[in-house]
Coordinates of C-alpha atoms and ligand atoms in Angstrom, one line a residue:
Chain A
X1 CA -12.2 14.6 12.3
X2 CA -11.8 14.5 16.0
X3 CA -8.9 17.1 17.1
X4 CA -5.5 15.2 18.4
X5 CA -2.5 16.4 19.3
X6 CA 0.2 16.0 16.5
X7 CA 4.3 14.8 18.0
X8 CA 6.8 14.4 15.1
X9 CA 9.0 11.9 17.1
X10 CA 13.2 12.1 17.4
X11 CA 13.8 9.1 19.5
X12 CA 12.1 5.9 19.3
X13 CA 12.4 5.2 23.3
X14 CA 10.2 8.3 23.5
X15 CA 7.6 7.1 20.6
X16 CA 7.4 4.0 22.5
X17 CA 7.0 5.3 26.0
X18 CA 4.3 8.0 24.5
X19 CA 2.5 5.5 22.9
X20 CA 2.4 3.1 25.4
X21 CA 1.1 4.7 28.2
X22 CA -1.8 6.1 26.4
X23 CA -4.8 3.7 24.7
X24 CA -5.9 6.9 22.8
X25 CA -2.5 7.6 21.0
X26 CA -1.4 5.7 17.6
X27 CA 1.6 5.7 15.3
X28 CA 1.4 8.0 12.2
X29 CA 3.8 6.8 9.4
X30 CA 2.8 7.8 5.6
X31 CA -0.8 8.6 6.7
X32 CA -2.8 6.7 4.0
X33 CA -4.5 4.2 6.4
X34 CA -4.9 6.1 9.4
X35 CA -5.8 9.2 8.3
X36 CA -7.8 8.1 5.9
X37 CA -9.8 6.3 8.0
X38 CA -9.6 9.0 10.8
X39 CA -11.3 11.0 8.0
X40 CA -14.4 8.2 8.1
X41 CA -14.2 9.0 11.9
X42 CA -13.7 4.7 12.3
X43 CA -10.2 5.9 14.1
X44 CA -10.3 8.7 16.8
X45 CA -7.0 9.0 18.3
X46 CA -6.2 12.0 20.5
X47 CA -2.7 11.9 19.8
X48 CA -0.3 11.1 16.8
X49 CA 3.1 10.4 17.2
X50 CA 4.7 10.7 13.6
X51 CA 7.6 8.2 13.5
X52 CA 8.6 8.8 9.7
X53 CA 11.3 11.1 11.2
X54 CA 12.7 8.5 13.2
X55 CA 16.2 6.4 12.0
X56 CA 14.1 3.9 10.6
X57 CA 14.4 4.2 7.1
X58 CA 16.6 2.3 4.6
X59 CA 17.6 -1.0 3.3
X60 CA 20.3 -2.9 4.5
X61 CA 21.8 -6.4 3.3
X62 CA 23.9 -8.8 5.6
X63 CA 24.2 -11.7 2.9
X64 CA 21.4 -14.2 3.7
X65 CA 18.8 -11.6 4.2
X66 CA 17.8 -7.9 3.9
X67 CA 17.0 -5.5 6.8
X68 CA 13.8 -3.1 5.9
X69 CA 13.6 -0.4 8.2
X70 CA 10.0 0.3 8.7
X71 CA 9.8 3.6 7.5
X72 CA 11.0 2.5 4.3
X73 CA 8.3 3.4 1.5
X74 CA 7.0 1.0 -0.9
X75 CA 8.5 2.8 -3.7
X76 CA 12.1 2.3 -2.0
X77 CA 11.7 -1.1 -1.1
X78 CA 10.9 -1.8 -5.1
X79 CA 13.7 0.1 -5.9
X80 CA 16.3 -1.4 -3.4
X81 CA 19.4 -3.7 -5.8
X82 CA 18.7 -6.6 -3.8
X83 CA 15.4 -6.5 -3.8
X84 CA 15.7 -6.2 -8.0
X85 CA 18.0 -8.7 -8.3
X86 CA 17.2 -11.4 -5.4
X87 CA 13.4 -10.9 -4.2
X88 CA 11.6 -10.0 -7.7
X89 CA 8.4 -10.7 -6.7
X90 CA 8.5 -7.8 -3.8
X91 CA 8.9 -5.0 -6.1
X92 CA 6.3 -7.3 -8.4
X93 CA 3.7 -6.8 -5.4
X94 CA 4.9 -3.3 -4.5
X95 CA 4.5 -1.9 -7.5
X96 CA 1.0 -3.3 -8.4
X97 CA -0.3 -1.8 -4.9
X98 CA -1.4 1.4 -4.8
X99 CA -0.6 4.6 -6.9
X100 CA 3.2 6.0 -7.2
X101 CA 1.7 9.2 -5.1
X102 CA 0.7 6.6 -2.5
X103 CA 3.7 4.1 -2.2
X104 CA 5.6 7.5 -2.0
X105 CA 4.3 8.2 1.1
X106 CA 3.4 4.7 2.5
X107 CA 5.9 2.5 4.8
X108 CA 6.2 -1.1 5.1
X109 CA 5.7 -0.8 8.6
X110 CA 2.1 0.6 8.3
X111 CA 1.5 -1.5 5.1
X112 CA 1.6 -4.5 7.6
X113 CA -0.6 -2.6 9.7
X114 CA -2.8 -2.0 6.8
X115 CA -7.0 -2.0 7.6
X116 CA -10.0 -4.0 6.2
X117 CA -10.9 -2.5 3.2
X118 CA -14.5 -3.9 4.3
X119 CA -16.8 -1.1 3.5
X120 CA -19.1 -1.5 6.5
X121 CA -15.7 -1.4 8.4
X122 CA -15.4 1.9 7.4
X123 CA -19.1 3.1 7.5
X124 CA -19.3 4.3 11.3
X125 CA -23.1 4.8 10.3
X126 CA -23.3 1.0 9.7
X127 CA -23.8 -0.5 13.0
X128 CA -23.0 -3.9 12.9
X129 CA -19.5 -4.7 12.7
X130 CA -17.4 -6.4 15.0
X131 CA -14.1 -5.3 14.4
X132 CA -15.2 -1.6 14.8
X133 CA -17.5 -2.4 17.4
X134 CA -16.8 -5.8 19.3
X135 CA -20.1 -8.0 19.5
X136 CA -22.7 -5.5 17.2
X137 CA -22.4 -8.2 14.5
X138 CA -21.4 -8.6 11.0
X139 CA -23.1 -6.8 8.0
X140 CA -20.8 -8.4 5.9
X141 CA -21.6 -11.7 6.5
X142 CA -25.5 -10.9 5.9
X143 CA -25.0 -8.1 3.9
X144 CA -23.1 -8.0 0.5
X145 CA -20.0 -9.9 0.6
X146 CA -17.1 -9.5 -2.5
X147 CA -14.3 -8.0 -1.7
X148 CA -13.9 -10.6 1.0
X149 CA -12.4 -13.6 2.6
X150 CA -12.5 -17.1 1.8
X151 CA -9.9 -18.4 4.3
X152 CA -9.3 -18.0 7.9
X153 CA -12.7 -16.4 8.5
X154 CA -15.3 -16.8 11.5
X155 CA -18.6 -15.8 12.1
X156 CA -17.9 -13.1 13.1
X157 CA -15.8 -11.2 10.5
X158 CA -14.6 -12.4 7.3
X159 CA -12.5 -9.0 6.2
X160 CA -9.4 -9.5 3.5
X161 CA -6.2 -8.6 4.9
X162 CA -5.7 -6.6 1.6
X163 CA -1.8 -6.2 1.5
X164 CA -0.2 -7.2 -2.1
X165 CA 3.6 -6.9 -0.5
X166 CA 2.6 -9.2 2.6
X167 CA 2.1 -11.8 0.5
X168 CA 5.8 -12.3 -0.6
X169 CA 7.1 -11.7 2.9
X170 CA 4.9 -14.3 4.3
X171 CA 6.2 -16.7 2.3
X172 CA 9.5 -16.0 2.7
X173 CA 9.3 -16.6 6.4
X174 CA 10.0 -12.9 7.1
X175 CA 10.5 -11.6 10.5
X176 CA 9.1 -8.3 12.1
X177 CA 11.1 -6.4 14.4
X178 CA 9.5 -4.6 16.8
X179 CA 10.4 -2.6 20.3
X180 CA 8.5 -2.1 23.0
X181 CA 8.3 -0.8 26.9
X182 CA 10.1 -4.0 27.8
X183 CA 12.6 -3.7 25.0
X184 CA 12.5 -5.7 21.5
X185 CA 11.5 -8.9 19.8
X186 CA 11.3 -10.5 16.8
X187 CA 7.9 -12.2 15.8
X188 CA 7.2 -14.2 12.5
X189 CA 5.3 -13.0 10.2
X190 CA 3.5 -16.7 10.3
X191 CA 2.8 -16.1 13.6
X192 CA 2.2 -11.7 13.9
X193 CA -1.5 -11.9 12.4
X194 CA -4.5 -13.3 14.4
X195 CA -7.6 -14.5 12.8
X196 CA -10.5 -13.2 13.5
X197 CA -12.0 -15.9 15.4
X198 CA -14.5 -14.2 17.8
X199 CA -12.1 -10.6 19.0
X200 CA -11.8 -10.1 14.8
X201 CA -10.7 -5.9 16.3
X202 CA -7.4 -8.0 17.0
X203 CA -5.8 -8.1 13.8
X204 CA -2.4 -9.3 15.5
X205 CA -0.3 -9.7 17.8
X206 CA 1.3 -6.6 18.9
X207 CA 1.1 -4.9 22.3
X208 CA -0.6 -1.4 22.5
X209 CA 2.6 0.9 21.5
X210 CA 4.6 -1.5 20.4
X211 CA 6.5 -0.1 17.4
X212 CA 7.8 -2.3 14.2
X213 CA 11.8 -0.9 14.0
X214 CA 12.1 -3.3 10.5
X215 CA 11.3 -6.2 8.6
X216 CA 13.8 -8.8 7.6
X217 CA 13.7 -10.6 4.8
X218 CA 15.5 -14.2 4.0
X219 CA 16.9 -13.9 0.2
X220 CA 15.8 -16.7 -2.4
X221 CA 18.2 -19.7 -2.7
X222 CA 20.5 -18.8 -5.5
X223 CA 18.8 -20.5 -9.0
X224 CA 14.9 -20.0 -7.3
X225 CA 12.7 -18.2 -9.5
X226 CA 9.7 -16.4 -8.0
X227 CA 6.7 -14.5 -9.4
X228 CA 3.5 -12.4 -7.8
X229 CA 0.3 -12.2 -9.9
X230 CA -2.8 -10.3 -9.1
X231 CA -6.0 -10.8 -10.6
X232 CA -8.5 -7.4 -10.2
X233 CA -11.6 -5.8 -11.4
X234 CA -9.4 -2.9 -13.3
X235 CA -6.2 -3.3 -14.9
X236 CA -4.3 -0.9 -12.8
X237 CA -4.9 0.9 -9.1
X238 CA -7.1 -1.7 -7.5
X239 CA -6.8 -4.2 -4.8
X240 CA -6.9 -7.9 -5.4
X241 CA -10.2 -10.1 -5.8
X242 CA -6.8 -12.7 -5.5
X243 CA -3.3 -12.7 -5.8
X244 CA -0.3 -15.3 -5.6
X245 CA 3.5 -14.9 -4.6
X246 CA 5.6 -18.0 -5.3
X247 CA 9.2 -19.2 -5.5
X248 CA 10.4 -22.2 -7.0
X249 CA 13.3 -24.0 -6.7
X250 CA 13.3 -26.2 -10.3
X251 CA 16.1 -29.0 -10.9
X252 CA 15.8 -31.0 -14.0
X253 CA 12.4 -30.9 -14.2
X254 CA 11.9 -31.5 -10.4
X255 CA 10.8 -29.0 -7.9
X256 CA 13.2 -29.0 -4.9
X257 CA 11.9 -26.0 -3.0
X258 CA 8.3 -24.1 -2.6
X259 CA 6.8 -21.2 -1.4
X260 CA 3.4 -19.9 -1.6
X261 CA 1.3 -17.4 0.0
X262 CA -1.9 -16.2 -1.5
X263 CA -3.6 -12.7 -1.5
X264 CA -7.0 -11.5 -1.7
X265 CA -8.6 -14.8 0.1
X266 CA -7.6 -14.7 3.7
X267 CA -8.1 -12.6 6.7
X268 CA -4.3 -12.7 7.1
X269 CA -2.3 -13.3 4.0
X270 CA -2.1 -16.7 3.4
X271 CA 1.0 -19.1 3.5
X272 CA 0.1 -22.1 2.1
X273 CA 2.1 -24.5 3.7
X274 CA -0.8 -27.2 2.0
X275 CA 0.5 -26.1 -1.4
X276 CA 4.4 -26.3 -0.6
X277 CA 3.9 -29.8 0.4
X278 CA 2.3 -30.9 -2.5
X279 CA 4.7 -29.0 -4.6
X280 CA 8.3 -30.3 -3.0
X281 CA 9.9 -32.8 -4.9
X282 CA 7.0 -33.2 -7.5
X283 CA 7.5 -32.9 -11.5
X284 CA 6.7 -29.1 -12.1
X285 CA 3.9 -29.6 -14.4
X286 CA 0.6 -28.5 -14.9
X287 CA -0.7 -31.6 -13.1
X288 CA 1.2 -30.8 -9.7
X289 CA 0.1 -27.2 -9.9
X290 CA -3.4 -27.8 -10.4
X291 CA -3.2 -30.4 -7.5
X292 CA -1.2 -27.9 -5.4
X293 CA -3.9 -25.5 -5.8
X294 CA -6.8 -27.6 -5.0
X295 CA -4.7 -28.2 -1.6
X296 CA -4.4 -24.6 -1.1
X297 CA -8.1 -23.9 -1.3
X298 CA -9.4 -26.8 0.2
X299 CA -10.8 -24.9 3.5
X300 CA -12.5 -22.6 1.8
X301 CA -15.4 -21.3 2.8
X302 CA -17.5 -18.8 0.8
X303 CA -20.9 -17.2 1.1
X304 CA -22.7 -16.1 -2.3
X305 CA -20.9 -13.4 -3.2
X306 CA -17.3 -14.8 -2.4
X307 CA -17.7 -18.2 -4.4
X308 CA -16.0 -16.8 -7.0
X309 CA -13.0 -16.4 -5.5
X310 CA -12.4 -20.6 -5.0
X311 CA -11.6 -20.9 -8.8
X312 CA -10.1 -17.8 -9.5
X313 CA -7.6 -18.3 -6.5
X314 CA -6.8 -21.8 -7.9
X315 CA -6.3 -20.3 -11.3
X316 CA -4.5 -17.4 -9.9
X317 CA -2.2 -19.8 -8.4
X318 CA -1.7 -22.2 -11.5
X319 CA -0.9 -19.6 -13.8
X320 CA 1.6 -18.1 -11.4
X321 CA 3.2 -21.5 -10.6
X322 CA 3.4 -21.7 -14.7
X323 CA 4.7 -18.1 -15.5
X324 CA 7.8 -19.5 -13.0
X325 CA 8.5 -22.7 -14.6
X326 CA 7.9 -21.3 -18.3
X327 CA 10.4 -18.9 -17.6
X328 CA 12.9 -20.9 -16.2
X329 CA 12.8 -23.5 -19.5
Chain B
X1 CA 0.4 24.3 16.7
X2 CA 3.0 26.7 14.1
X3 CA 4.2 25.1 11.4
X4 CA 6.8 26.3 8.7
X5 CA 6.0 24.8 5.3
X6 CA 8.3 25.2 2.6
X7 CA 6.3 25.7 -0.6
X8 CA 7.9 26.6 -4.3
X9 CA 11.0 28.0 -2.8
X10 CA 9.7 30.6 0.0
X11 CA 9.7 29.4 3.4
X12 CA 6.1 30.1 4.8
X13 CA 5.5 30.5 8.9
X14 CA 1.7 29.3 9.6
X15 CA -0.4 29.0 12.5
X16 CA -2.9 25.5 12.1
X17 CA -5.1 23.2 13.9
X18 CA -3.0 19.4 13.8
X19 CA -5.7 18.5 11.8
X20 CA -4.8 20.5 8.6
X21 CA -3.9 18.3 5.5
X22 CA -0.8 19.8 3.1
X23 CA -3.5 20.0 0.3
X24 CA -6.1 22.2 3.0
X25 CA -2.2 24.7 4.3
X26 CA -2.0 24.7 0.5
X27 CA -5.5 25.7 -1.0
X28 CA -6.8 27.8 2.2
X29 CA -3.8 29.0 3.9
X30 CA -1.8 30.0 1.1
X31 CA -3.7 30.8 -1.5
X32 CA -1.9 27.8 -3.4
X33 CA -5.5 26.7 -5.4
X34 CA -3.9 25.1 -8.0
X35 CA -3.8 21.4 -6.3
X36 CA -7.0 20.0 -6.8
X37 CA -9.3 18.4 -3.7
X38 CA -11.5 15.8 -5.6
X39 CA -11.6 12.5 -3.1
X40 CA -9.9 13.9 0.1
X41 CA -9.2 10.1 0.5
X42 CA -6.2 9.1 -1.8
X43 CA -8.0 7.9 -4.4
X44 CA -8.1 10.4 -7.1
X45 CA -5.0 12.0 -7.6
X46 CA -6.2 15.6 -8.2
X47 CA -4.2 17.0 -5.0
X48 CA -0.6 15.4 -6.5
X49 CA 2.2 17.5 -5.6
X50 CA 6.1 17.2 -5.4
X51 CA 7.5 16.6 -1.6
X52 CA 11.2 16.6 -1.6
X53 CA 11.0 15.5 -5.6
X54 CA 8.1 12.8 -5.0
X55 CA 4.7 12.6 -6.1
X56 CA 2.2 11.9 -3.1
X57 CA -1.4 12.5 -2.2
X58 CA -1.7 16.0 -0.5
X59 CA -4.9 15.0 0.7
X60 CA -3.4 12.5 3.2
X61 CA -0.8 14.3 4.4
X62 CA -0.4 16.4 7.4
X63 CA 0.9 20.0 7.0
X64 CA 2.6 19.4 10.0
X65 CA 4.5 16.5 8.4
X66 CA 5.6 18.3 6.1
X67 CA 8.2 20.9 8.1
X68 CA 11.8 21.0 6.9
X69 CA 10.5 19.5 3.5
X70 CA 10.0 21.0 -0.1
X71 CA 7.0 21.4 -1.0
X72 CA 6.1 22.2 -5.4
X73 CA 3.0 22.5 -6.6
X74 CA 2.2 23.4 -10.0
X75 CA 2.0 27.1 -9.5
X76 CA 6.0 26.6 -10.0
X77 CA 6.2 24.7 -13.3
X78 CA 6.2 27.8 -15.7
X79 CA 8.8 29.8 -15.5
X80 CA 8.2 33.8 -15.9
X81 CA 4.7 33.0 -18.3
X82 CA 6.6 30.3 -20.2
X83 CA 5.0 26.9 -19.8
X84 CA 7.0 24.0 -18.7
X85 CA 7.0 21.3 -21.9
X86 CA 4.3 19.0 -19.8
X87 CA 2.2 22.2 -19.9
X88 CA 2.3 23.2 -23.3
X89 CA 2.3 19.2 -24.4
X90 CA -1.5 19.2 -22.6
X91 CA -2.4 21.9 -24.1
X92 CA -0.9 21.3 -27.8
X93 CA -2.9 17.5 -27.5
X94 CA -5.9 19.2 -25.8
X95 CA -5.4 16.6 -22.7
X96 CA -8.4 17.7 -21.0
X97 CA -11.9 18.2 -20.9
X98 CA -13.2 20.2 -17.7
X99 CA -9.6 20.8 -16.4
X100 CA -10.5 19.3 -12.7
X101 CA -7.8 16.6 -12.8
X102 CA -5.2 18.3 -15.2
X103 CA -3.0 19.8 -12.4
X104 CA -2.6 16.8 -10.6
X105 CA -1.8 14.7 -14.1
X106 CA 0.6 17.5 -14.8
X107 CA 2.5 16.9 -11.4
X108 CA 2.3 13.6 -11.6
X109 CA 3.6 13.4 -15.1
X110 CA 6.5 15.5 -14.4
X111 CA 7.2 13.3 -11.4
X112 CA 6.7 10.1 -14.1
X113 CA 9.0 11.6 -16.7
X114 CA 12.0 12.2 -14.0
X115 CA 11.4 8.3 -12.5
X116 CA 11.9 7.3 -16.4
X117 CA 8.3 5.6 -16.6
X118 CA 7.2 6.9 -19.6
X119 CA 9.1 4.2 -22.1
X120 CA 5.7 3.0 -23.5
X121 CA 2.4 3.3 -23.9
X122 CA 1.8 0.6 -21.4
X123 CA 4.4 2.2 -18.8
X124 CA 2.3 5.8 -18.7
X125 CA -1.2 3.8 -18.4
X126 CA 0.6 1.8 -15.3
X127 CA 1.9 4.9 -13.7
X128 CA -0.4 7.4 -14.5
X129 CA -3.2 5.3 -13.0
X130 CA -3.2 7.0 -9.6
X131 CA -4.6 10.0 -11.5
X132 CA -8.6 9.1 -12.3
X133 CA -10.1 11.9 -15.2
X134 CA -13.9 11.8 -15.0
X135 CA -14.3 13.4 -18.6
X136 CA -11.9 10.4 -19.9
X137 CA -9.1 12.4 -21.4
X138 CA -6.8 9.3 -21.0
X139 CA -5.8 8.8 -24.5
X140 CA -4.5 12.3 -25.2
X141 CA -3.2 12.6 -21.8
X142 CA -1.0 10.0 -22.8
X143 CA 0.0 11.3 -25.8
X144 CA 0.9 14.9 -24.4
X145 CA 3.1 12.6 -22.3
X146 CA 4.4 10.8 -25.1
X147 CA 5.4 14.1 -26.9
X148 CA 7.0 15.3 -24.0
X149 CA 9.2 12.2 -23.6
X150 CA 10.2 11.3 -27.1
X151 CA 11.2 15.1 -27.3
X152 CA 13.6 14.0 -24.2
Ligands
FAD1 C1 -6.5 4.5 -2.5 C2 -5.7 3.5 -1.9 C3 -5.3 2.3 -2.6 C4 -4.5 1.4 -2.0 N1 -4.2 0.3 -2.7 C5 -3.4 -0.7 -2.2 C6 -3.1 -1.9 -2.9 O1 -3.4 -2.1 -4.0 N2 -2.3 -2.8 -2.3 C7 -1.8 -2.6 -1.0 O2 -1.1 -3.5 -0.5 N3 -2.1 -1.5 -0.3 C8 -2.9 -0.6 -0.8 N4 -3.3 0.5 -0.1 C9 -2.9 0.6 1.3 C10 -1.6 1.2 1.6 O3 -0.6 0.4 1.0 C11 -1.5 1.4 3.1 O4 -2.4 2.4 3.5 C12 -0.1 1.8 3.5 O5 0.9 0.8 3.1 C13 0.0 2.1 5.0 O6 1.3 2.6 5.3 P1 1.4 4.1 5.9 O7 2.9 4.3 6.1 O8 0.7 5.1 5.2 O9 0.7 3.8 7.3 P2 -0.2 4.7 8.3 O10 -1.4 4.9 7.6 O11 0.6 5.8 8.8 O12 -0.3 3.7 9.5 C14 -1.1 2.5 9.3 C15 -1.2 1.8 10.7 O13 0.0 1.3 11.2 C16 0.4 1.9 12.4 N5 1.9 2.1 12.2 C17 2.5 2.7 11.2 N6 3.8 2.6 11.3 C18 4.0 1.8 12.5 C19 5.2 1.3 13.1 N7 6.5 1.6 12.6 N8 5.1 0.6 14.3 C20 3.8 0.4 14.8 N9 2.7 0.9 14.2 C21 2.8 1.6 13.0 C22 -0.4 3.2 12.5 O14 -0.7 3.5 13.9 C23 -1.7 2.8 11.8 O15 -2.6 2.2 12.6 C24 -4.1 1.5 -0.7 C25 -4.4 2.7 0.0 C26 -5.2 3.7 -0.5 C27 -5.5 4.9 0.3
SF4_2 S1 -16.4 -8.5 7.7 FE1 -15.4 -7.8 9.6 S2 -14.9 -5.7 9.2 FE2 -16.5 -6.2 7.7 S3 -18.5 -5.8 8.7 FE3 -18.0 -7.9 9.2 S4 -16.9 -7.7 11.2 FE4 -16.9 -5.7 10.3
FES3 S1 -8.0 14.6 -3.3 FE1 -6.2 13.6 -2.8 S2 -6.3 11.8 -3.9 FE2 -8.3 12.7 -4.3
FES4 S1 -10.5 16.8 -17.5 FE1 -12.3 16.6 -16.4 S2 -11.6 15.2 -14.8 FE2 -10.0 15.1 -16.2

């Protein structure tokens, strides 16, 4: 590992200010992205500035929504009342991510943050890969592709945004709070990820030292019903080949309200605004589901070793949309 | 840079490159060799220890993070040669093979039993999956676990 400088931050003007004026210094939250992948020598910062000590952790509620500071761990977050009583499937996609040791330590600021899990990503002896190294190429793309995208992707990178908890949040229309030189803002989720189009080493939209303060969270209608399922190669401590979050509204028989995201398929996680529509103020039946799900895959593209994925996502989806009507009967 | 970990109770001044993970100020500063270093990546769970209570990955944590926290390790679970229950549960149900993991499934399984995760069967296979044993001791690792909670 390249030698940095380690700050432990008190004041997040200062984290800001450090961070800003300086390309080779990053945020350090839990540690279980960036130095594990300052360990593969893909990240080489000269400077950490720790921000877990900063007044950034907790969960508050004001009624309509919940504030997560971004320091918050994942094991927290799942924990949180509201989050048990109002949001189920966040602690659902919290708690399949990861190990407890690691949602101990990680924060839903850096989960956002998360990196590809694309294994030539983090292979500095690989060569060609243009989100390490813009414009050396793609050995994903001609190389063995699984654990990859389906949606979103461009010739030039087709790496899984690989977040289980981002899932949820995206299709809740969650918004990410962040503070920067020129003070703060509040950006979408919708709109905070980029795909990778051809500059796939920028993963969103955040300005160099920008720093995510919180996450807030709109709270299901009172009556909605929402589940996350993810399908993987092991039962337990693995990422997603594909995953769903979904919340239904369901009034005799009728759905009046939809959201979807999927996991596991896109470069970003997916909001399937394509599923919604077909879902909203349809009979909740298999019928709709399945023709919901065919909506929400239908830009697909694969390569041989992804093709999998278009079924599996569509079943993924079905059986999640199902789990939530069965259990509302 | 000098950094002043907390470990098992005794405050411990150290001088250490920035670069020093908890499980490396543990094993190579301290002495502290119970903590195990199997991935180095957060994958394994062989390095589990307890920081301020929790379980997490010593492996991808800075030393230097960890200043002003508590630090346990398993060198603290036995109390004057008497071994805590999850010890002597392991060793009654023979929960290992080689021994390479069993630290880190002890620590973790103390943490489990203190979150209340070890209702079932099911619930210890969920939360104990964090912790990978290469010799495939799972069954009577669960059922030192077991033992120890239905003794409550
Ligand atoms: C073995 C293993 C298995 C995993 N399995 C899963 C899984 O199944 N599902 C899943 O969703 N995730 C999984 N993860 C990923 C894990 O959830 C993320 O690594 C974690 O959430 C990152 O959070 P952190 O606090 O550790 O971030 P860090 O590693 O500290 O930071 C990540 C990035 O975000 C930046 N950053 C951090 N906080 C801020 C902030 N407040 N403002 C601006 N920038 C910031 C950092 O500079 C860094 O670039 C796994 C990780 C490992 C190692
Ligand atoms: S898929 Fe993206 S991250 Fe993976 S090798 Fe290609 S460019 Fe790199
Ligand atoms: S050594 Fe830390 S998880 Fe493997
Ligand atoms: S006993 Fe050998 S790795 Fe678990």
């Amino acid at each position: 590992m390249r030698p940095f400088e380690y700050v432990r931050a008190v004041d997040a003007g200062q984290a800001v200010a450090l961070v800003s004026a300086d390309p080779d210094t990053s945020y350090l939250a839990g540690g279980t992205t960036q130095l594990d992948l300052m360990k593969d020598g893909v990240l080489r910062p000269a400077r950490l500035v720790d921000v877990t000590r900063l007044p950034l952790s907790g969960v508050t509620s004001t009624g309509s929504a919940i504030r997560v500071g971004a320091t918050t761990t994942m094991e927290e977050l799942a924990a949180d009342p509201v989050v048990i009583e109002r949001l189920p499937f966040i602690r659902e996609a919290l708690l399949l991510g990861a190990s407890t040791q690691l949602r101990n330590l990680a924060t839903i600021g850096g989960n956002l943050l998360q990196r590809a899990r694309c294994r030539y990503f983090r292979d500095p002896a690989v060569e060609a890969c243009n989100k390490r190294d813009p414009g050396s190429g793609c050995a994903a793309i001609t190389g063995f592709a699984r654990m990859h995208a389906i949606l979103g992707t461009s010739d030039h990178c087709i790496a899984l945004h690989a977040s289980d908890v981002a899932v949820p949040l995206v299709a809740l229309d969650s918004v990410v709070h962040v503070q920067g030189v020129d003070g703060p803002r509040g950006i979408p989720l919708t709109e905070f990820y980029r795909p990778p189009g051809d500059t796939p080493h920028i993963e969103n939209v955040l300005r160099h030292g920008e720093l995510i303060t919180a996450v807030e969270v709109p709270l299901l209608p009172e009556g909605a019903r929402s589940h996350y399922l993810k399908v993987r190669d092991r039962v337990s401590y693995e990422f997603a080949l594909t995953s769903a979050g979904a919340a239904l509204v369901i009034q005799d028989g009728l759905i009046t309200s939809a959201r979807v995201a999927l996991g596991g398929v896109g470069t970003l996680p997916w909001r399937s605004w394509e599923a919604e529509r077909v879902l909203r103020d349809a009979p909740a039946t298999r019928e709709t589901f399945r023709a919901a799900a065919d909506a929400a895959l239908e830009g697909a593209r694969t390569l041989p070793g992804t093709a999998f994925k278009v079924d599996l996502a569509k079943r993924t989806l079905v059986r999640t949309l199902e789990t939530i009507a069965g259990a509302r009967a | 840079m000098e950094v002043t970990l907390n470990v098992n109770g005794s405050a411990h001044p150290l001088r250490l490159d920035a670069r020093v993970t908890l499980l490396d100020a543990l094993r190579d500063h301290l002495g502290l060799t119970g903590a195990k270093k199997g991935c180095d990546q957060g994958a394994c769970g062989a390095c589990t220890v307890l920081l301020d209570g929790r379980r997490v990955v010593a492996c991808l944590t800075l030393a230097a993070q960890c200043e002003e926290r508590e630090v346990t390790t398993i060198e603290a679970l036995s109390e004057e040669g008497t071994p805590h229950p999850v010890q002597a549960a392991f060793a009654r149900h023979d929960a290992f093979q080689c021994g390479y993991c069993t630290p880190g499934q002890i620590m973790s399984a103390v943490a489990l039993l203190a979150e209340g995760r070890a209702g079932s069967e099911e619930e210890i296979r969920e939360f104990m999956s964090g912790n990978l044993c290469r010799c495939g001791a799972y069954p009577n690792i669960r059922k030192a676990i077991r033992d120890v909670a239905e003794e409550g």
